[in-house]
Short mmCIF file of C-alpha atoms and ligand atoms in Angstrom, two decimals:
data_model
loop_
_atom_site.label_atom_id
_atom_site.label_comp_id
_atom_site.label_asym_id
_atom_site.label_seq_id
_atom_site.Cartn_x
_atom_site.Cartn_y
_atom_site.Cartn_z
CA UNK A 1 6.63 20.35 21.46
CA UNK A 2 3.08 20.41 20.24
CA UNK A 3 -0.02 18.45 20.90
CA UNK A 4 -3.24 18.62 19.55
CA UNK A 5 -4.32 20.72 21.65
CA UNK A 6 -2.42 23.52 20.90
CA UNK A 7 -2.74 22.92 17.13
CA UNK A 8 -7.02 22.76 17.41
CA UNK A 9 -6.70 26.18 20.00
CA UNK A 10 -4.36 28.28 17.23
CA UNK A 11 -6.32 27.24 13.98
CA UNK A 12 -9.31 27.92 15.80
CA UNK A 13 -8.47 31.34 17.92
CA UNK A 14 -9.87 33.44 14.99
CA UNK A 15 -12.46 31.37 14.39
CA UNK A 16 -16.78 33.21 14.00
CA UNK A 17 -18.84 31.38 16.31
CA UNK A 18 -22.62 30.84 14.72
CA UNK A 19 -23.80 27.10 16.05
CA UNK A 20 -26.39 25.52 14.06
CA UNK A 21 -28.57 22.98 15.45
CA UNK A 22 -27.58 19.64 13.51
CA UNK A 23 -24.59 19.81 10.48
CA UNK A 24 -25.02 16.63 8.24
CA UNK A 25 -21.92 16.63 5.63
CA UNK A 26 -20.27 13.06 3.58
CA UNK A 27 -16.45 12.16 2.68
CA UNK A 28 -15.87 9.78 0.82
CA UNK A 29 -12.86 7.11 1.58
CA UNK A 30 -9.32 7.96 -0.39
CA UNK A 31 -6.89 4.93 -1.49
CA UNK A 32 -3.01 5.55 -1.38
CA UNK A 33 -1.34 4.99 -4.92
CA UNK A 34 1.55 6.19 -2.86
CA UNK A 35 1.68 5.06 0.65
CA UNK A 36 2.08 7.11 3.68
CA UNK A 37 4.05 4.31 5.56
CA UNK A 38 5.86 5.83 9.25
CA UNK A 39 5.49 9.33 11.23
CA UNK A 40 7.26 11.61 12.06
CA UNK A 41 5.10 12.53 15.36
CA UNK A 42 2.81 9.83 16.95
CA UNK A 43 1.27 12.44 19.04
CA UNK A 44 0.65 15.07 15.90
CA UNK A 45 0.34 12.36 12.79
CA UNK A 46 3.02 13.87 11.06
CA UNK A 47 4.69 11.31 8.07
CA UNK A 48 7.89 10.76 7.13
CA UNK A 49 6.84 11.09 3.35
CA UNK A 50 4.21 12.61 1.22
CA UNK A 51 1.93 10.35 -0.30
CA UNK A 52 -1.06 10.20 -3.50
CA UNK A 53 -4.46 9.13 -2.61
CA UNK A 54 -7.66 8.69 -4.80
CA UNK A 55 -10.66 9.24 -3.34
CA UNK A 56 -13.76 6.72 -3.46
CA UNK A 57 -17.04 8.37 -5.22
CA UNK A 58 -19.39 7.79 -3.50
CA UNK A 59 -17.81 5.29 -1.10
CA UNK A 60 -16.99 7.02 2.58
CA UNK A 61 -18.92 8.28 5.66
CA UNK A 62 -22.09 10.06 5.51
CA UNK A 63 -22.10 11.88 9.69
CA UNK A 64 -24.75 13.93 11.34
CA UNK A 65 -23.81 15.88 14.07
CA UNK A 66 -25.97 17.84 16.52
CA UNK A 67 -25.44 19.11 20.20
CA UNK A 68 -26.72 16.04 22.77
CA UNK A 69 -28.34 16.25 25.99
CA UNK A 70 -27.27 13.30 27.82
CA UNK A 71 -24.10 12.85 29.70
CA UNK A 72 -22.09 11.10 27.66
CA UNK A 73 -21.64 11.09 23.42
CA UNK A 74 -24.10 9.64 21.58
CA UNK A 75 -22.35 7.35 19.13
CA UNK A 76 -24.56 5.38 15.96
CA UNK A 77 -23.20 3.76 13.17
CA UNK A 78 -24.54 2.91 10.45
CA UNK A 79 -28.15 2.50 12.83
CA UNK A 80 -26.69 0.72 15.82
CA UNK A 81 -26.08 2.94 18.78
CA UNK A 82 -22.65 1.91 20.42
CA UNK A 83 -21.84 1.13 23.87
CA UNK A 84 -19.50 3.51 25.47
CA UNK A 85 -16.68 0.92 25.95
CA UNK A 86 -16.71 0.21 22.08
CA UNK A 87 -13.39 0.75 20.40
CA UNK A 88 -14.21 3.83 17.88
CA UNK A 89 -16.46 5.23 20.71
CA UNK A 90 -13.32 5.83 22.94
CA UNK A 91 -11.34 7.03 19.92
CA UNK A 92 -13.61 9.03 18.76
CA UNK A 93 -14.40 10.69 22.40
CA UNK A 94 -11.12 11.01 23.12
CA UNK A 95 -10.69 13.12 19.46
CA UNK A 96 -14.18 15.24 20.27
CA UNK A 97 -12.05 16.14 23.36
CA UNK A 98 -9.82 18.51 21.90
CA UNK A 99 -13.94 20.43 20.32
CA UNK A 100 -15.91 20.25 23.81
CA UNK A 101 -16.68 23.77 24.50
CA UNK A 102 -17.70 24.88 26.18
CA UNK A 103 -16.62 21.85 28.65
CA UNK A 104 -18.62 19.34 29.26
CA UNK A 105 -20.56 19.72 25.74
CA UNK A 106 -21.55 16.34 24.27
CA UNK A 107 -21.86 15.76 20.83
CA UNK A 108 -24.77 12.95 19.09
CA UNK A 109 -22.94 11.48 15.88
CA UNK A 110 -24.21 9.78 13.21
CA UNK A 111 -22.46 7.67 10.97
CA UNK A 112 -23.76 5.49 8.04
CA UNK A 113 -20.54 4.39 5.88
CA UNK A 114 -21.20 3.38 2.42
CA UNK A 115 -18.14 1.38 2.52
CA UNK A 116 -18.38 -2.00 2.95
CA UNK A 117 -16.69 -2.08 6.83
CA UNK A 118 -17.85 -5.56 7.07
CA UNK A 119 -15.73 -6.54 5.21
CA UNK A 120 -12.47 -4.79 6.83
CA UNK A 121 -11.81 -1.84 5.08
CA UNK A 122 -10.64 0.64 6.94
CA UNK A 123 -12.85 3.66 7.43
CA UNK A 124 -11.26 5.76 9.79
CA UNK A 125 -10.07 7.90 6.93
CA UNK A 126 -13.41 8.96 6.07
CA UNK A 127 -14.92 8.72 9.72
CA UNK A 128 -12.69 11.43 10.97
CA UNK A 129 -12.25 13.40 8.02
CA UNK A 130 -16.64 13.90 8.01
CA UNK A 131 -16.44 14.45 11.79
CA UNK A 132 -14.32 17.30 11.31
CA UNK A 133 -16.52 18.82 8.11
CA UNK A 134 -19.34 18.39 10.46
CA UNK A 135 -17.98 20.38 13.47
CA UNK A 136 -17.09 23.46 10.78
CA UNK A 137 -20.39 23.48 9.85
CA UNK A 138 -22.40 22.84 12.80
CA UNK A 139 -20.44 25.39 14.97
CA UNK A 140 -19.76 28.05 11.72
CA UNK A 141 -16.51 27.82 11.78
CA UNK A 142 -15.55 28.02 8.19
CA UNK A 143 -12.05 26.93 8.21
CA UNK A 144 -10.44 26.97 5.04
CA UNK A 145 -10.04 23.28 3.36
CA UNK A 146 -5.80 22.51 4.55
CA UNK A 147 -7.57 23.54 8.26
CA UNK A 148 -9.85 20.96 8.18
CA UNK A 149 -7.10 18.51 6.73
CA UNK A 150 -5.14 19.31 9.85
CA UNK A 151 -7.48 18.78 12.18
CA UNK A 152 -8.64 15.83 10.21
CA UNK A 153 -5.35 14.36 10.39
CA UNK A 154 -5.07 14.48 13.54
CA UNK A 155 -7.93 12.11 14.37
CA UNK A 156 -6.10 9.93 11.28
CA UNK A 157 -3.00 10.24 9.25
CA UNK A 158 -4.95 8.84 6.50
CA UNK A 159 -7.63 11.28 6.95
CA UNK A 160 -5.95 14.09 5.93
CA UNK A 161 -6.80 13.36 2.59
CA UNK A 162 -10.42 11.96 2.17
CA UNK A 163 -12.28 15.72 2.22
CA UNK A 164 -12.29 15.93 -1.64
CA UNK A 165 -13.04 13.94 -4.95
CA UNK A 166 -10.04 13.27 -6.87
CA UNK A 167 -6.40 12.63 -6.67
CA UNK A 168 -5.07 14.01 -3.08
CA UNK A 169 -1.44 15.15 -1.98
CA UNK A 170 -0.50 15.37 1.32
CA UNK A 171 2.74 17.48 2.07
CA UNK A 172 4.35 15.65 4.44
CA UNK A 173 6.34 18.86 5.59
CA UNK A 174 8.75 19.69 7.83
CA UNK A 175 8.08 21.71 11.01
CA UNK A 176 7.34 20.29 14.09
CA UNK A 177 3.88 21.74 14.51
CA UNK A 178 2.55 20.43 11.85
CA UNK A 179 1.10 22.84 10.41
CA UNK A 180 2.97 22.29 6.58
CA UNK A 181 1.60 19.04 7.25
CA UNK A 182 -1.87 19.38 4.68
CA UNK A 183 -3.01 17.77 2.10
CA UNK A 184 -4.95 19.40 -1.22
CA UNK A 185 -6.38 18.19 -4.20
CA UNK A 186 -4.57 17.66 -7.23
CA UNK A 187 -6.25 19.56 -10.24
CA UNK A 188 -6.45 17.09 -12.33
CA UNK A 189 -9.69 15.20 -13.25
CA UNK A 190 -9.11 11.38 -15.14
CA UNK A 191 -12.63 10.56 -15.55
CA UNK A 192 -12.59 7.38 -17.27
CA UNK A 193 -10.16 5.94 -13.94
CA UNK A 194 -11.75 3.40 -12.45
CA UNK A 195 -10.80 1.71 -8.72
CA UNK A 196 -12.59 -1.21 -7.35
CA UNK A 197 -12.21 -2.68 -3.88
CA UNK A 198 -12.14 -6.48 -3.77
CA UNK A 199 -13.51 -8.03 -0.21
CA UNK A 200 -11.37 -11.40 -0.40
CA UNK A 201 -10.99 -11.72 3.84
CA UNK A 202 -13.21 -10.04 6.04
CA UNK A 203 -11.32 -11.09 9.41
CA UNK A 204 -10.82 -8.36 12.19
CA UNK A 205 -6.43 -7.03 11.02
CA UNK A 206 -4.22 -8.12 13.61
CA UNK A 207 -1.59 -5.21 13.93
CA UNK A 208 -3.09 -1.75 13.99
CA UNK A 209 -1.52 0.82 11.13
CA UNK A 210 -0.16 2.62 14.37
CA UNK A 211 1.79 -0.50 15.78
CA UNK A 212 2.72 -1.34 12.32
CA UNK A 213 4.04 1.94 11.15
CA UNK A 214 5.92 2.26 14.81
CA UNK A 215 7.31 -1.54 14.65
CA UNK A 216 8.81 -0.99 10.38
CA UNK A 217 10.73 2.62 11.46
CA UNK A 218 11.65 1.45 14.79
CA UNK A 219 12.82 -1.80 13.29
CA UNK A 220 12.86 -2.69 9.63
CA UNK A 221 16.20 -2.66 7.95
CA UNK A 222 14.23 -1.88 4.53
CA UNK A 223 12.83 1.58 6.20
CA UNK A 224 15.92 3.63 4.88
CA UNK A 225 15.15 3.56 1.35
CA UNK A 226 11.23 3.83 2.08
CA UNK A 227 11.47 7.75 1.90
CA UNK A 228 13.68 7.63 -0.68
CA UNK A 229 11.63 5.13 -3.48
CA UNK A 230 8.05 7.03 -1.97
CA UNK A 231 9.94 10.18 -4.06
CA UNK A 232 10.46 8.46 -7.02
CA UNK A 233 7.13 6.08 -7.38
CA UNK A 234 5.82 9.95 -6.05
CA UNK A 235 6.82 12.02 -9.18
CA UNK A 236 6.39 8.78 -11.42
CA UNK A 237 2.36 8.93 -10.19
CA UNK A 238 2.55 12.59 -10.52
CA UNK A 239 3.64 12.58 -14.81
CA UNK A 240 1.51 9.45 -15.27
CA UNK A 241 -1.06 11.24 -13.82
CA UNK A 242 -0.25 14.87 -16.63
CA UNK A 243 0.51 12.34 -19.24
CA UNK A 244 -2.70 10.28 -18.66
CA UNK A 245 -0.71 6.92 -18.84
CA UNK A 246 -1.92 4.57 -16.86
CA UNK A 247 0.26 1.72 -17.39
CA UNK A 248 2.84 4.36 -15.96
CA UNK A 249 0.29 5.13 -13.21
CA UNK A 250 -0.76 1.50 -12.45
CA UNK A 251 3.13 0.24 -12.32
CA UNK A 252 3.83 2.18 -9.66
CA UNK A 253 1.27 2.38 -7.70
CA UNK A 254 1.16 -1.42 -7.74
CA UNK A 255 5.28 -1.26 -6.85
CA UNK A 256 4.85 1.42 -4.18
CA UNK A 257 2.69 -0.91 -2.56
CA UNK A 258 4.70 -4.23 -2.53
CA UNK A 259 8.00 -2.21 -1.67
CA UNK A 260 5.81 -0.98 1.76
CA UNK A 261 4.61 -4.77 2.04
CA UNK A 262 8.50 -5.22 2.05
CA UNK A 263 9.22 -2.95 4.99
CA UNK A 264 6.79 -4.26 7.47
CA UNK A 265 7.40 -7.77 6.32
CA UNK A 266 11.82 -6.80 7.65
CA UNK A 267 11.01 -5.17 10.77
CA UNK A 268 11.26 -7.45 13.43
CA UNK A 269 9.08 -8.72 14.60
CA UNK A 270 7.34 -9.19 11.18
CA UNK A 271 4.08 -6.97 10.32
CA UNK A 272 2.16 -9.17 7.48
CA UNK A 273 -1.54 -8.80 6.44
CA UNK A 274 -1.35 -10.69 3.59
CA UNK A 275 -3.48 -13.88 3.40
CA UNK A 276 -3.61 -16.74 0.63
CA UNK A 277 -6.37 -14.92 -0.94
CA UNK A 278 -4.63 -12.40 -1.57
CA UNK A 279 -1.39 -13.68 -2.79
CA UNK A 280 -3.98 -15.60 -5.17
CA UNK A 281 -5.08 -12.49 -6.18
CA UNK A 282 -2.65 -11.07 -6.64
CA UNK A 283 -1.20 -13.85 -9.34
CA UNK A 284 -4.35 -13.57 -10.82
CA UNK A 285 -4.76 -9.74 -11.67
CA UNK A 286 -0.76 -11.00 -13.03
CA UNK A 287 -1.87 -13.49 -15.34
CA UNK A 288 -4.95 -11.48 -16.76
CA UNK A 289 -2.04 -7.88 -17.61
CA UNK A 290 0.07 -10.99 -19.33
CA UNK A 291 -3.32 -11.85 -20.96
CA UNK A 292 -3.52 -7.89 -22.14
CA UNK A 293 -5.67 -6.51 -19.73
CA UNK A 294 -4.67 -2.81 -18.31
CA UNK A 295 -5.02 -4.37 -14.65
CA UNK A 296 -2.88 -3.30 -11.98
CA UNK A 297 -3.76 -3.57 -8.05
CA UNK A 298 -2.33 -2.23 -4.59
CA UNK A 299 -2.85 -3.36 -0.78
CA UNK A 300 -3.37 -1.44 2.83
CA UNK A 301 -3.37 -2.75 6.04
CA UNK A 302 -5.08 -5.62 5.94
CA UNK A 303 -5.09 -8.84 3.24
CA UNK A 304 -7.52 -6.95 0.82
CA UNK A 305 -7.06 -5.88 -2.71
CA UNK A 306 -8.55 -2.43 -4.77
CA UNK A 307 -8.24 -2.88 -8.13
CA UNK A 308 -7.36 0.14 -10.86
CA UNK A 309 -8.32 -0.27 -14.36
CA UNK A 310 -10.46 1.37 -17.09
CA UNK A 311 -13.89 1.85 -17.60
CA UNK A 312 -13.71 0.20 -20.90
CA UNK A 313 -12.72 -2.81 -18.93
CA UNK A 314 -14.94 -2.62 -15.80
CA UNK A 315 -17.29 -5.27 -16.93
CA UNK A 316 -14.83 -7.50 -18.27
CA UNK A 317 -12.75 -7.31 -14.98
CA UNK A 318 -15.86 -7.23 -13.19
CA UNK A 319 -16.73 -10.74 -13.96
CA UNK A 320 -13.13 -12.14 -13.68
CA UNK A 321 -13.54 -10.82 -10.35
CA UNK A 322 -15.52 -12.18 -7.82
CA UNK A 323 -18.22 -9.96 -6.18
CA UNK A 324 -15.94 -6.72 -7.08
CA UNK A 325 -17.47 -3.17 -6.08
CA UNK A 326 -15.99 -0.20 -8.22
CA UNK A 327 -15.87 2.97 -7.38
CA UNK A 328 -16.01 6.69 -9.33
CA UNK A 329 -13.62 9.00 -7.89
CA UNK A 330 -15.43 11.70 -9.39
CA UNK A 331 -19.13 10.47 -9.09
CA UNK A 332 -19.87 11.60 -5.04
CA UNK A 333 -23.61 10.56 -6.11
CA UNK A 334 -24.54 6.67 -6.02
CA UNK A 335 -25.47 5.89 -9.76
O1 PMV B 1 -4.32 6.53 8.29
P1 PMV B 1 -3.79 5.45 8.50
O2 PMV B 1 -3.09 5.75 10.46
O3 PMV B 1 -4.75 4.69 9.01
O4 PMV B 1 -2.63 4.89 8.01
C1 PMV B 1 -2.72 4.17 6.47
C2 PMV B 1 -1.95 3.73 6.35
C3 PMV B 1 -1.74 3.32 4.61
O5 PMV B 1 -3.61 2.93 4.80
C4 PMV B 1 -1.81 1.96 4.58
C5 PMV B 1 -1.31 4.07 3.25
C6 PMV B 1 -2.60 5.39 3.80
O6 PMV B 1 -1.39 5.88 2.58
O7 PMV B 1 -3.45 5.27 3.40
#
């Protein structure tokens, strides 16, 4: 059995080191159109299935990293220094423990999230991807993107997909060491495609994704069907991207999200991230679609919706859904 340190040691074995005093990087957040739900190895964050995501352009994590002289890492999030017992600091410290060379090295990390964190949108994917990019840049490792994706995956599964803009495919792989479980960008660009964050409820999630996945895999009678559903949906999404068929893309992504939530609702005890506002928004999307608007949604481990639409319909949709934040997956700079 491999652990995280074995993987890090293997990937960094032949790396040159030409340390800079500081590195500043950006990684975009991503939203899966075909979801990752369920681990086959929870130490290495190895997924049961492939998944496919769309980036959020300029919404993500800016990270500045320096070597720190103090007794512990110094972590600042959105301009505030976090206390050492903050859950984000503990998680980050555990991850950075994999990279302290020489042992005992401390880091000063400044992260600024441009994704609306107050709204409860997960920023761990862009956060860990940015940390890995910053480690690579600061140490001068010049790792191939595949290795960066594997390292980001060790921090958070979906972080493996947060190194690129646009469509990204995470291959589940089959090896026990996870060296074949990495993401890569798709060549297709679809420049008028938009994804919007619909902030409905900002309360913190009750069950984290790791626990929710474990419970689903171990107790949900519907989970057996999930890998087959993913294979079908992933093929449909890939084909829709090749054909630039928005209806086919939206329909497959929406159905995939609903199927994922069905697997977790059938877990014992059930996992239900939906709030009354979520159901109301789903009905509004469906009724807008019945009225002829090309609009679809997807949902993750929380009560908020992400809407899929095209630039031509953006103004109409922003008028109908108050507070919607539109992201352009191919535009890294803020407009
Ligand atoms: O990477 P995690 O452990 O935060 O899990 C992400 C799970 C979903 O967001 C629900 C699906 C996905 O593929 O991103």
